[in-house]
Coordinates of C-alpha atoms in Angstrom, one line a residue:
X3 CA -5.0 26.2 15.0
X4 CA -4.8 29.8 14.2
X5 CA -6.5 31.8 16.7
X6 CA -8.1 35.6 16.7
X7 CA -6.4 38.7 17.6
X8 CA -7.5 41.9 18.4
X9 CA -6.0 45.2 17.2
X10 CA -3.5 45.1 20.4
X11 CA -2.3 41.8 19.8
X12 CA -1.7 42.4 15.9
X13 CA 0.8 45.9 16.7
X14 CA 2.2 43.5 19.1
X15 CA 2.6 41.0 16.1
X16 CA 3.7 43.5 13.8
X17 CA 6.3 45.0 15.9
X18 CA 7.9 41.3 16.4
X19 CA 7.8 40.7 12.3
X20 CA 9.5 43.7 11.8
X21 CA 12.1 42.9 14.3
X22 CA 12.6 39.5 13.1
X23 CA 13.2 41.4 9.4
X24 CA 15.9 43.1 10.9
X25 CA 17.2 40.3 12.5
X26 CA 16.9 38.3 8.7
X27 CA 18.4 41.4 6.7
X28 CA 22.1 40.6 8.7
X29 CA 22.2 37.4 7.4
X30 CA 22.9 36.0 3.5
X31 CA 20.9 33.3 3.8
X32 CA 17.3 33.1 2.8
X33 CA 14.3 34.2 4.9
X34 CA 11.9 32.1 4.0
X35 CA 9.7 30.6 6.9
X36 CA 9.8 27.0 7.7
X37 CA 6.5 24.7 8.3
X38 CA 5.3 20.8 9.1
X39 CA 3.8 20.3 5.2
X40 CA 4.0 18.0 2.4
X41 CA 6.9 18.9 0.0
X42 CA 6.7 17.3 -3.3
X43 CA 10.2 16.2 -3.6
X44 CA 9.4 13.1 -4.2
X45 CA 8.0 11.3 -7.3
X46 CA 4.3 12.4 -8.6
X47 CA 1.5 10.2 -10.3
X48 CA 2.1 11.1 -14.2
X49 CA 6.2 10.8 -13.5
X50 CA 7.6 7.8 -15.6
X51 CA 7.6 4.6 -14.2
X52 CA 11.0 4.9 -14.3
X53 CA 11.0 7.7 -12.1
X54 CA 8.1 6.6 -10.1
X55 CA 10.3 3.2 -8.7
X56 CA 14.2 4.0 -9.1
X57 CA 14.6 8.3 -8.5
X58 CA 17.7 8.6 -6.5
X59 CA 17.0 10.2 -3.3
X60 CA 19.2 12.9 -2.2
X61 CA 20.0 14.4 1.1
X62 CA 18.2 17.5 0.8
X63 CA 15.0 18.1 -0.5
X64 CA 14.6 21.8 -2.1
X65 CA 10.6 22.3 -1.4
X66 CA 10.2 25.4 1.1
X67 CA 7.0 26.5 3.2
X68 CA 5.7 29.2 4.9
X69 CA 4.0 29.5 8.0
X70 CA 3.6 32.6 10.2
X71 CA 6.7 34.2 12.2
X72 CA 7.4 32.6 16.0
X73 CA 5.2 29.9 15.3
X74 CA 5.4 27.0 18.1
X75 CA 7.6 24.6 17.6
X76 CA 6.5 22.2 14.9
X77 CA 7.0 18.8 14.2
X78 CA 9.0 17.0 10.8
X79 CA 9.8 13.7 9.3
X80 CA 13.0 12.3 8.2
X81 CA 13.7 9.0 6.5
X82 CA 18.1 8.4 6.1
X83 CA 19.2 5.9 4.4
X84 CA 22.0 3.3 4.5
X85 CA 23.6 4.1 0.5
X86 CA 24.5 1.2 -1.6
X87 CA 28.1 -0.5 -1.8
X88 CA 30.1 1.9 -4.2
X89 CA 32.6 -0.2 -6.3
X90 CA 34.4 3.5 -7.0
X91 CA 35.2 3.3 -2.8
X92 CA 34.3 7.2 -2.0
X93 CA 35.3 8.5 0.6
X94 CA 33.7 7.4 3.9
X95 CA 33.2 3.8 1.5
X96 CA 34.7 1.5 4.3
X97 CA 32.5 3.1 6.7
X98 CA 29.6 2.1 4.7
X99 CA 30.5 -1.4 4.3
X100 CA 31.2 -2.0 7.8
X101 CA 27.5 -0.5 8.1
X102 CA 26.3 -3.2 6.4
X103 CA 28.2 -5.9 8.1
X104 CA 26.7 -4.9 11.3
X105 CA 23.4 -4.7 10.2
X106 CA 23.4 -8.0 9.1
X107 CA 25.1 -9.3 12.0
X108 CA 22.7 -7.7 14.8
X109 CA 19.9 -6.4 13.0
X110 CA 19.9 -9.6 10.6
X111 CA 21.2 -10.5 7.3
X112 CA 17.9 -11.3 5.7
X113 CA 18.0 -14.6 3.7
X114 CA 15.1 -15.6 2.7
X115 CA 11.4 -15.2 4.6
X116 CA 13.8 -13.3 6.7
X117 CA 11.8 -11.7 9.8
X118 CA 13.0 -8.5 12.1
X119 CA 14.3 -9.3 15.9
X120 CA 12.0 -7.0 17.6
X121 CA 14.6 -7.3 20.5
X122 CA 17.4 -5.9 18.8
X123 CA 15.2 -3.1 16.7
X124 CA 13.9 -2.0 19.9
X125 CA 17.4 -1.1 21.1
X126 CA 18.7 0.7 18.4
X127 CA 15.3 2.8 18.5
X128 CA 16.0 3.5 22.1
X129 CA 19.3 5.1 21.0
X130 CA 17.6 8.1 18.9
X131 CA 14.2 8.7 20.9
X132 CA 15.1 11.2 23.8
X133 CA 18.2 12.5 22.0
X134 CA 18.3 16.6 22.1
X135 CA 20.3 18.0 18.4
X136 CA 21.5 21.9 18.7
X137 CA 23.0 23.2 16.5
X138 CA 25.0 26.4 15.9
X139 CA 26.2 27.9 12.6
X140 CA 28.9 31.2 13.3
X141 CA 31.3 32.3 10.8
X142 CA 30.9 29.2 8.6
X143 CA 31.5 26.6 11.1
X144 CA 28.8 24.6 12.5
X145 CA 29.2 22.5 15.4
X146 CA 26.2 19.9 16.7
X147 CA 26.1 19.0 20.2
X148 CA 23.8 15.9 21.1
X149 CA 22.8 15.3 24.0
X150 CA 22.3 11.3 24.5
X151 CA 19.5 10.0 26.5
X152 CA 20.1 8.0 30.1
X153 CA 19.9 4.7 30.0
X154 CA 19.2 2.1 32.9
X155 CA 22.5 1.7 33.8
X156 CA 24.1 5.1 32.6
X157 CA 23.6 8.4 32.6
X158 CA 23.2 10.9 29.2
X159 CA 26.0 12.3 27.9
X160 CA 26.3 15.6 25.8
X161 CA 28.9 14.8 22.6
X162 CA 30.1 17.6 21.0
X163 CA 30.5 17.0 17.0
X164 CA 32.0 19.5 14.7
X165 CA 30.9 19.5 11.4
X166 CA 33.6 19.5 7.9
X167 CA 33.9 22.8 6.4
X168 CA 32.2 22.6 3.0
X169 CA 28.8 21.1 4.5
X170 CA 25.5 21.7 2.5
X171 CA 24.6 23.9 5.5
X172 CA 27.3 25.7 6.3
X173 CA 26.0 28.7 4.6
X174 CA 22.7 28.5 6.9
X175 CA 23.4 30.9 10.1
X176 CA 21.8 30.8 13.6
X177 CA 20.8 28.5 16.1
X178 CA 18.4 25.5 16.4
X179 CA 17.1 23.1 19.2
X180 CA 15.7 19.2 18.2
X181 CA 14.4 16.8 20.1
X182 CA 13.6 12.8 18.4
X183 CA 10.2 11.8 19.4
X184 CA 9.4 8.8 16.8
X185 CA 12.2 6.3 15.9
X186 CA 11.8 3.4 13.9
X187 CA 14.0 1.2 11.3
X188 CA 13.4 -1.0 8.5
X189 CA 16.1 -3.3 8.5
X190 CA 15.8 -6.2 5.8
X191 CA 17.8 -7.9 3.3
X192 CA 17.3 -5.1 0.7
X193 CA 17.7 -1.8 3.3
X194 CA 18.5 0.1 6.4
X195 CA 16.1 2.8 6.7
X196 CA 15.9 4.9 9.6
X197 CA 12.8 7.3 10.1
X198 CA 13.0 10.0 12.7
X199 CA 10.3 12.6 14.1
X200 CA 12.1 15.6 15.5
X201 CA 10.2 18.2 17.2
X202 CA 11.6 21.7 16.8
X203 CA 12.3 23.3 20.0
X204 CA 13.6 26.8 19.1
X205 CA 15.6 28.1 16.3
X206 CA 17.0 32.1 16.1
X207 CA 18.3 33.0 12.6
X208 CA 17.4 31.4 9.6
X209 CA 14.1 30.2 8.5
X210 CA 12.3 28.5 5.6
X211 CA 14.8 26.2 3.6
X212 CA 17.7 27.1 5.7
X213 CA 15.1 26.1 9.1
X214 CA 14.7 23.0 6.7
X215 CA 18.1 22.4 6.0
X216 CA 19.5 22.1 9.6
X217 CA 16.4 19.7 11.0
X218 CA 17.9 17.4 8.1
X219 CA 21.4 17.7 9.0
X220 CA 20.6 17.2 12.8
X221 CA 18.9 13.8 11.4
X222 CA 21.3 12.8 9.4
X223 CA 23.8 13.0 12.2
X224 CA 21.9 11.6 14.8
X225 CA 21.8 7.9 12.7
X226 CA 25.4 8.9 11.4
X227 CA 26.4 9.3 15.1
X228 CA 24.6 5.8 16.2
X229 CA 25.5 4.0 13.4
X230 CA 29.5 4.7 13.8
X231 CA 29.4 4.4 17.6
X232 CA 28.3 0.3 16.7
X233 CA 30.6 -0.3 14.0
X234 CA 33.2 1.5 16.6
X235 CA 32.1 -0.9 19.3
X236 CA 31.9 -3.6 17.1
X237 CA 36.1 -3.3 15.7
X238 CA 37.1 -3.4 20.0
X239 CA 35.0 -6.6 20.5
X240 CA 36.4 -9.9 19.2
X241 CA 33.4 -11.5 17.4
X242 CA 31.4 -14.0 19.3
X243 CA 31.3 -17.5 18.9
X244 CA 27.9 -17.6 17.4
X245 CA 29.1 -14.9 15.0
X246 CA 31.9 -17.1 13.6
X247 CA 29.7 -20.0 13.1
X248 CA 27.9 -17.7 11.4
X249 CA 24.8 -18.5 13.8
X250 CA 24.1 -15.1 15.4
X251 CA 22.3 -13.6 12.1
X252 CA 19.1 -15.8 13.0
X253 CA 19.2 -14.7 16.7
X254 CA 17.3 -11.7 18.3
X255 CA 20.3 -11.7 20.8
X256 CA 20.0 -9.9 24.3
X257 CA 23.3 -6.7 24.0
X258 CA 23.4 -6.9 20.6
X259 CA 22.7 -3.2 20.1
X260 CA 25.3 -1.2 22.2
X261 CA 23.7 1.2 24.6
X262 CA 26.3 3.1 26.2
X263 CA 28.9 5.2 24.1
X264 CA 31.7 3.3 22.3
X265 CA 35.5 3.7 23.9
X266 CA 36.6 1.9 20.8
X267 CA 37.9 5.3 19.0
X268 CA 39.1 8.6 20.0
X269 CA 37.5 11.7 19.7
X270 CA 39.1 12.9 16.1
X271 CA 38.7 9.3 14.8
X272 CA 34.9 9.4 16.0
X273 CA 34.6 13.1 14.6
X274 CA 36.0 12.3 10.9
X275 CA 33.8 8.9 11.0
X276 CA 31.0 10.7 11.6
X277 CA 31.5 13.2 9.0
X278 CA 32.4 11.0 6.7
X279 CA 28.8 8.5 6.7
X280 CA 26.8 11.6 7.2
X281 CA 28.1 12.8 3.6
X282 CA 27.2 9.5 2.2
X283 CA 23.9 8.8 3.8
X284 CA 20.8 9.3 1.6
X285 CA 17.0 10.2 2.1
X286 CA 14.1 11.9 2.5
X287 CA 12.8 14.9 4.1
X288 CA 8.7 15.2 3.4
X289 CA 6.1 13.4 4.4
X290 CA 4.8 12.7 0.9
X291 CA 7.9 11.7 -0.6
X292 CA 8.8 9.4 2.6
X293 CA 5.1 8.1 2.5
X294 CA 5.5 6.9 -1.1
X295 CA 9.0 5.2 -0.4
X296 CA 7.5 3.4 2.1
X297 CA 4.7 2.4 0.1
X298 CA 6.4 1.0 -2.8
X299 CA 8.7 -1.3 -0.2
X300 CA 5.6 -2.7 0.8
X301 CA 4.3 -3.7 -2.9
X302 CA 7.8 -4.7 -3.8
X303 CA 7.9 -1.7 -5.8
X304 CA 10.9 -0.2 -4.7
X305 CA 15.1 -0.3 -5.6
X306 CA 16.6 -2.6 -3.4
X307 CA 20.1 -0.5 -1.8
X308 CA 22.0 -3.6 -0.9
X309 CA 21.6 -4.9 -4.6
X310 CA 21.9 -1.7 -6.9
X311 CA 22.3 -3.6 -10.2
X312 CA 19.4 -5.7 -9.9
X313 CA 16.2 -4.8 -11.5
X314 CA 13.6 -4.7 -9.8
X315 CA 10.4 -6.8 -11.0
X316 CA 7.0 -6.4 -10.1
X317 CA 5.7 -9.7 -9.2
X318 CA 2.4 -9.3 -6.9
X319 CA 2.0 -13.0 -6.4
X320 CA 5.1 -13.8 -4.7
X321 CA 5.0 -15.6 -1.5
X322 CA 8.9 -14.4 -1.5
X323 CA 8.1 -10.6 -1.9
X324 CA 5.0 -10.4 0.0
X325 CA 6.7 -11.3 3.1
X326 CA 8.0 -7.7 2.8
X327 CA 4.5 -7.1 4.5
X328 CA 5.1 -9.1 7.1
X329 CA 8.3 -7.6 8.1
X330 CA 6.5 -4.1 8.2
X331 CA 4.0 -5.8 10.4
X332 CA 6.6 -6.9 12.7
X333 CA 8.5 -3.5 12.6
X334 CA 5.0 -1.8 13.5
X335 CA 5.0 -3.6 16.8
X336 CA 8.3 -2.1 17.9
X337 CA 7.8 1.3 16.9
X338 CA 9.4 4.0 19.6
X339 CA 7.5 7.0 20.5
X340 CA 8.0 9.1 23.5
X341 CA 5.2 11.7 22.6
X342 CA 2.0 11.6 25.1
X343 CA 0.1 13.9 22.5
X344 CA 0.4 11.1 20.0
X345 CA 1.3 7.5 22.0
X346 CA 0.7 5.5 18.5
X347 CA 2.6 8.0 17.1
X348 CA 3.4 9.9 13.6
X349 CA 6.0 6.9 12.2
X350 CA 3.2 4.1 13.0
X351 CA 0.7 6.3 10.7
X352 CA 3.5 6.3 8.3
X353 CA 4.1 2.5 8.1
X354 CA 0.1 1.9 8.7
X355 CA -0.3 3.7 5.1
X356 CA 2.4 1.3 3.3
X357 CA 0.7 -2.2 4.4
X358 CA -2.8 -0.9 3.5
X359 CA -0.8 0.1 0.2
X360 CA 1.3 -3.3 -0.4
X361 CA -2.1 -5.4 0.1
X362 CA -4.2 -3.0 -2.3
X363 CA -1.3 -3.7 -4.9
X364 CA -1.7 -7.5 -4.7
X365 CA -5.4 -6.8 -4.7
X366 CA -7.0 -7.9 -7.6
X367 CA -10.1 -5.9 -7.0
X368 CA -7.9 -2.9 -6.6
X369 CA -5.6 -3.2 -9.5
X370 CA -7.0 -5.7 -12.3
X371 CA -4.3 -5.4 -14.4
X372 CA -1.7 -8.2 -12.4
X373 CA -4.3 -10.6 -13.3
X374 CA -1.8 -10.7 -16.0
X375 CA 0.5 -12.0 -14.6
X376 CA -1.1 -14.1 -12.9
X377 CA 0.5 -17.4 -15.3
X378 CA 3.7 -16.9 -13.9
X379 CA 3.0 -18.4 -10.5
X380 CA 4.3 -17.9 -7.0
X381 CA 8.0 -18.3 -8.4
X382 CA 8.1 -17.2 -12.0
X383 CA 9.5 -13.9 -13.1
X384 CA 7.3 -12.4 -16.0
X385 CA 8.8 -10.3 -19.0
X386 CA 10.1 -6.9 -17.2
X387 CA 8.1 -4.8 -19.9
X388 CA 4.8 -6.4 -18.9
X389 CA 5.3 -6.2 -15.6
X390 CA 6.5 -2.5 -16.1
X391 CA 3.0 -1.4 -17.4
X392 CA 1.3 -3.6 -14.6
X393 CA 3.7 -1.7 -11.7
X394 CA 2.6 1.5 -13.6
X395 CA -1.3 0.7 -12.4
X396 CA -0.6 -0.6 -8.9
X397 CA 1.4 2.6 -8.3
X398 CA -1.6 5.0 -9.9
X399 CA -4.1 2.9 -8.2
X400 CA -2.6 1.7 -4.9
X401 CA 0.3 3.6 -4.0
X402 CA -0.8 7.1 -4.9
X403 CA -4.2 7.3 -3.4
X404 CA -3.1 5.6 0.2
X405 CA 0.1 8.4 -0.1
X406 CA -2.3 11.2 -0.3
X407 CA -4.6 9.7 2.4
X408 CA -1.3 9.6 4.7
X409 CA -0.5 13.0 4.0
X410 CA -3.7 14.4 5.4
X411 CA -3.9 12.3 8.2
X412 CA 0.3 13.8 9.0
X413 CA -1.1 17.2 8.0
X414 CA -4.4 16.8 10.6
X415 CA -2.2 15.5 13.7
X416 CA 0.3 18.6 12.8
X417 CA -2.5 21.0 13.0
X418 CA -4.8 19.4 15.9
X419 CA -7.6 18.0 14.4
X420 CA -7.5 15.0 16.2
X421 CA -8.3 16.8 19.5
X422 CA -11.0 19.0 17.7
X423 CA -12.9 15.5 16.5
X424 CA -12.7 13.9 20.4
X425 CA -14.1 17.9 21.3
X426 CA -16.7 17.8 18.7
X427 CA -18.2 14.2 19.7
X428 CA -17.4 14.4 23.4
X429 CA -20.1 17.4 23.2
X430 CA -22.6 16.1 20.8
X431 CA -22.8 12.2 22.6
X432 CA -23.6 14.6 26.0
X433 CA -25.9 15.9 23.8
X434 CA -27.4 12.7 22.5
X435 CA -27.3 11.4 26.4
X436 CA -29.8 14.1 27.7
X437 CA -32.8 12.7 24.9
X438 CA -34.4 9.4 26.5
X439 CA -35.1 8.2 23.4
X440 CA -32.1 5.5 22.4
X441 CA -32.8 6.1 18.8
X442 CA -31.0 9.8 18.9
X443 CA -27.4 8.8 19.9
X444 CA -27.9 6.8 16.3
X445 CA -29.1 10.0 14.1
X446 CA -26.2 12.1 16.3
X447 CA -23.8 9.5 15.2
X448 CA -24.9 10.1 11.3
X449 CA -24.7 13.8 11.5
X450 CA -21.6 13.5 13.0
X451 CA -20.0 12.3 10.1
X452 CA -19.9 15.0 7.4
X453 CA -18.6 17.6 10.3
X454 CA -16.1 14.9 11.1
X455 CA -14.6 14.5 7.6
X456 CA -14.7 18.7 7.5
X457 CA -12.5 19.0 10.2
X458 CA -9.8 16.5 8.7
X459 CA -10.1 17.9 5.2
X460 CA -9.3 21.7 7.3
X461 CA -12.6 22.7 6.6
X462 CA -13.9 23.4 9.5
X463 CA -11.5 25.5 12.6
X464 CA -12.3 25.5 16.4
X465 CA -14.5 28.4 15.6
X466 CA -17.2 26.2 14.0
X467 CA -17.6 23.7 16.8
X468 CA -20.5 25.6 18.2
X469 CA -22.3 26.4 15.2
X470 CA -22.4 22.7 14.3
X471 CA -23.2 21.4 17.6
X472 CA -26.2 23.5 17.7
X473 CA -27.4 22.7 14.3
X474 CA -27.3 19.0 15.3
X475 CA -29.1 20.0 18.2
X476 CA -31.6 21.9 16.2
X477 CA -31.9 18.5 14.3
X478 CA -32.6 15.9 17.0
X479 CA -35.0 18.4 18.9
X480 CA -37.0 18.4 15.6
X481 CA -36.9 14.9 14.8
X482 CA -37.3 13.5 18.2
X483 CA -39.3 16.5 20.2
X484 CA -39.6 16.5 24.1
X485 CA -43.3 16.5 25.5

C-alpha cells in the first residue's frame, strides 16, 4: 500500500532513482520496472473460439509492468507445463517421454474416472516449496544455483546449474534472489501442470521484462530440475514388482516421489538434462492467462497435451469429463504453501476460481445454450460445430467472468487488502460492541459492506479507514441514540 512522504523522504527517493538510472544506463537490456499484475498474454473474451481453447502457450509471456523503483519484494505466478510427445524427436524429446512415463507410473496414468494420489502429489510439492533460485547473468552466461530444502532425513543441498549459451535470457544482466512459496500439480490423464508462487527476494540490474524474464526462467528450472532428478532416479532403480504387473499406476504408493537428490547421473549428464527439458517445457507467466487455463480444464474446455491430435469436444453432460472437477477437488486438498501471510494460499485461490468456473459451465442457469446438447446424453459426442458455438457461451459466460473475479482477488492479496478488510471490521464490530442495543452490530454489518467491496475493487487505501469508521459511527449514533 503506498504510503506518504514528506519533502525529505522524496530527495531521498529521488537521489536513489537517479542512481538506479545510472546503474540501468550500463546495461543493454531494457529498464522497464517489474510488478505482481495481470498481463494479458493469454486469450481475451472476443478472441475466436479457436484461439480461446487451443492458443499454444509459450514460455515467455511479453506483457511488462511498472511499479515504483526498490519496491519490496513482490510476489508472481508460474504455471510450466509438461509439452506434448513430438513425433519430429527435438532435442531433449527422450527426456520428455520419459517424463511422461513417470508421471504415469507415480503420479498415475489416468484411465478412466482416474483420481490423484494425494500421497504421492504431496511429495513432489514438497520438493519445490522451500527451494531458494539465484540467479546471475555476467558476460552472457548465466548460471542458477538452487538451493534444495531439508528434508526429514537429509539436509539441503545447494546445486549449481549453468545455463546453455543461447537462452532466451541470456541477454538480461544482473542478479536475482527467489524463493517457492505455493506448489501445486495437476497431474491427470490429459496433463502435468506445475504452478509455482515465487516470492522475489532481491534482484540488482535489470528490471521490468528482463525482472520478468528471469522469475520465469528460475521456474522453469526449478520443475525442469525436479522432474529430471526422478526420471534420473527412476533409470538406476530396477522397476518394482507392482510396476511390471502394471499394478502400481492405481496405488498412492509410500517413496514413490524421490526426496533426496538422484546419484543416478553425473553432474554434466544432469546439467545437459536439465537444459535440455527446460527448453521444451511450456507455460504461463500471468495470473489472468494461468487463471483462464485452469478454468477451461475444469469445463473440459481445454487441449488435452498428452493427446495433441484429438479435438477437443465440449460436452457439459459428461459423467466422464466432469470428473475433471473432482480431480481439482482432490488436488485442492494437497496444495503446499509455506507462507504464514496467506496459509490457504495464492495457488488454492487459483484452483478455487476453476471449480466455481467448470460447475457454472455445466450450469444450465448460467449458460442456456448446452441445453442443446442436451440429446446427446451422458456418452454421446454431439456435431463439433454445435458444440463449438455452445463452448463459445460457456467460455463468455462462465469462464471469463470467474477469470476476472480471480484476478482481483490475486491483485487484492498482492496489495494487502485482505489485512485492511480484517482492520476495517475489527474496528467497526468494537464499535458496534460499545451500543447495548443488539440491533446495531446488524446495521454495522450492512454498512460495512459497500466499504468492504471499495477496498477490494482499490478504491479505498489505508488512509480512508478512519474517515469511514467515523461515518458509520456518525450513522449508528443517529439511528440508535444513547440516553
Amino acid at each position: 500500500m503506498p504510503r506518504r512522504c514528506g519533502p525529505a523522504a522524496h530527495a531521498w527517493w529521488a537521489a536513489l532513482a537517479f542512481a538506479a538510472l545510472l546503474v540501468a544506463s550500463c546495461h543493454t537490456s531494457s529498464s522497464s520496472v517489474e510488478a505482481f499484475a495481470p498481463g494479458g498474454a493469454g486469450p481475451r473474451s472476443g478472441s475466436s473460439l479457436r484461439s480461446l481453447r487451443s492458443s499454444p502457450a509459450s514460455s515467455v509471456d511479453e506483457t511488462v509492468s511498472i511499479q515504483q523503483p526498490f519496491a519490496p519484494p513482490a510476489h508472481s505466478v508460474h504455471l510450466v507445463s509438461l509439452p506434448s510427445r513430438n513425433d519430429k524427436f527435438a532435442p531433449g524429446e527422450s527426456l520428455v517421454r520419459e517424463c511422461w512415463r513417470w508421471k504415469d507410473a507415480k503420479l498415475g496414468d489416468g484411465r478412466d474416472y482416474f483420481v490423484p494420489r494425494p500421497r504421492a502429489l504431496k511429495a513432489f510439492h514438497d520438493l519445490f516449496v522451500g527451494m531458494e533460485l539465484s540467479l546471475s547473468n555476467e558476460g552472457g552466461l548465466i548460471e542458477l544455483q538452487m538451493n534444495l530444502p531439508p528434508r526429514e532425513e537429509t539436509e539441503g543441498a545447494l546445486v549449481r546449474q549453468p545455463v546453455h549459451r543461447g537462452s532466451q535470457e541470456s541477454s538480461v544482466f544482473g542478479s536475482y534472489q527467489y524463493s517457492i512459496e505455493e506448489c501445486v500439480a495437476l497431474s491427470n490423464c490429459a496433463r502435468l501442470d506445475v504452478i509455482l508462487v515465487l516470492r522475489r527476494q532481491t534482484e540488482i540490474g535489470a528490471y521490468g521484462n528482463g525482472s520478468d524474464k528471469m522469475a520465469q526462467m528460475a521456474a522453469r528450472f526449478a520443475v525442469a530440475y525436479n522432474l529430471q532428478q526422478q526420471v534420473s532416479s527412476r533409470r538406476s532403480n530396477s522397476e518394482s514388482l507392482l510396476e511390471r504387473a502394471g499394478i502400481a499406476s492405481w496405488l498412492d504408493l509410500p517413496g514413490a516421489v524421490q526426496q533426496t537428490p538422484s546419484g543416478g547421473s553425473n553432474e554434466e549428464e544432469r546439467t545437459t538434462e536439465v537444459n535440455q527439458l527446460a527448453e521444451r517445457l511450456t507455460g504461463f507467466h500471468e495470473i489472468d492467462s494461468i487463471s483462464r487455463h485452469l478454468c477451461l480444464i475444469a469445463g473440459g474446455l481445454a487441449p488435452r497435451p498428452s493427446r495433441p491430435g484429438r479435438e477437443v469436444i465440449f460436452r457439459p453432460y459428461s459423467s466422464r469429463d466432469a470428473h475433471v472437477l473432482l480431480q481439482l477437488k482432490r488436488t485442492v486438498e494437497v496444495v503446499s504453501v509455506d507462507s504464514s501471510d496467506y496459509p490457504k494460499g495464492r495457488v488454492k485461490t487459483l484452483l478455487d476460481t476453476a471449480l466455481r468456473a467448470g460447475k457454472a459451465a455445466r450450469n444450465e442457469a448460467v449458460v442456456p445454450e448446452i441445453r442443446e446438447l442436451k440429446q446427446y446424453g451422458s456418452d454421446g459426442t454431439p456435431p463439433s460445430k454445435i458444440a463449438n458455438v455452445v463452448a463459445g457461451a460457456a467460455i463468455q459466460k462462465a469462464v471469463d467472468p470467474s477469470v476476472k473475479t480471480c484476478v482481483s482477488k490475486l491483485q487484492a492479496m498482492e496489495s494487502g487488502t485482505p489485512s485492511l478488510i480484517v482492520i476495517l471490521r475489527e474496528r467497526v464490530n468494537k464499535l458496534a460492541a460499545s451500543f447495548e442495543n443488539p440491533d446495531v452490530r446488524k446495521l454495522a454489518n450492512r454498512l460495512l459492506h459497500e466499504p468492504t467491496m471499495r477496498l477490494r475493487a482499490g478504491e479505498l487505501t489505508s488512509d480512508d479507514i478512519d474517515s469511514v469508521v467515523s461515518q458509520i459511527e456518525s450513522r449508528l449514533r443517529d439511528d440508535f441514540p444513547v440516553s
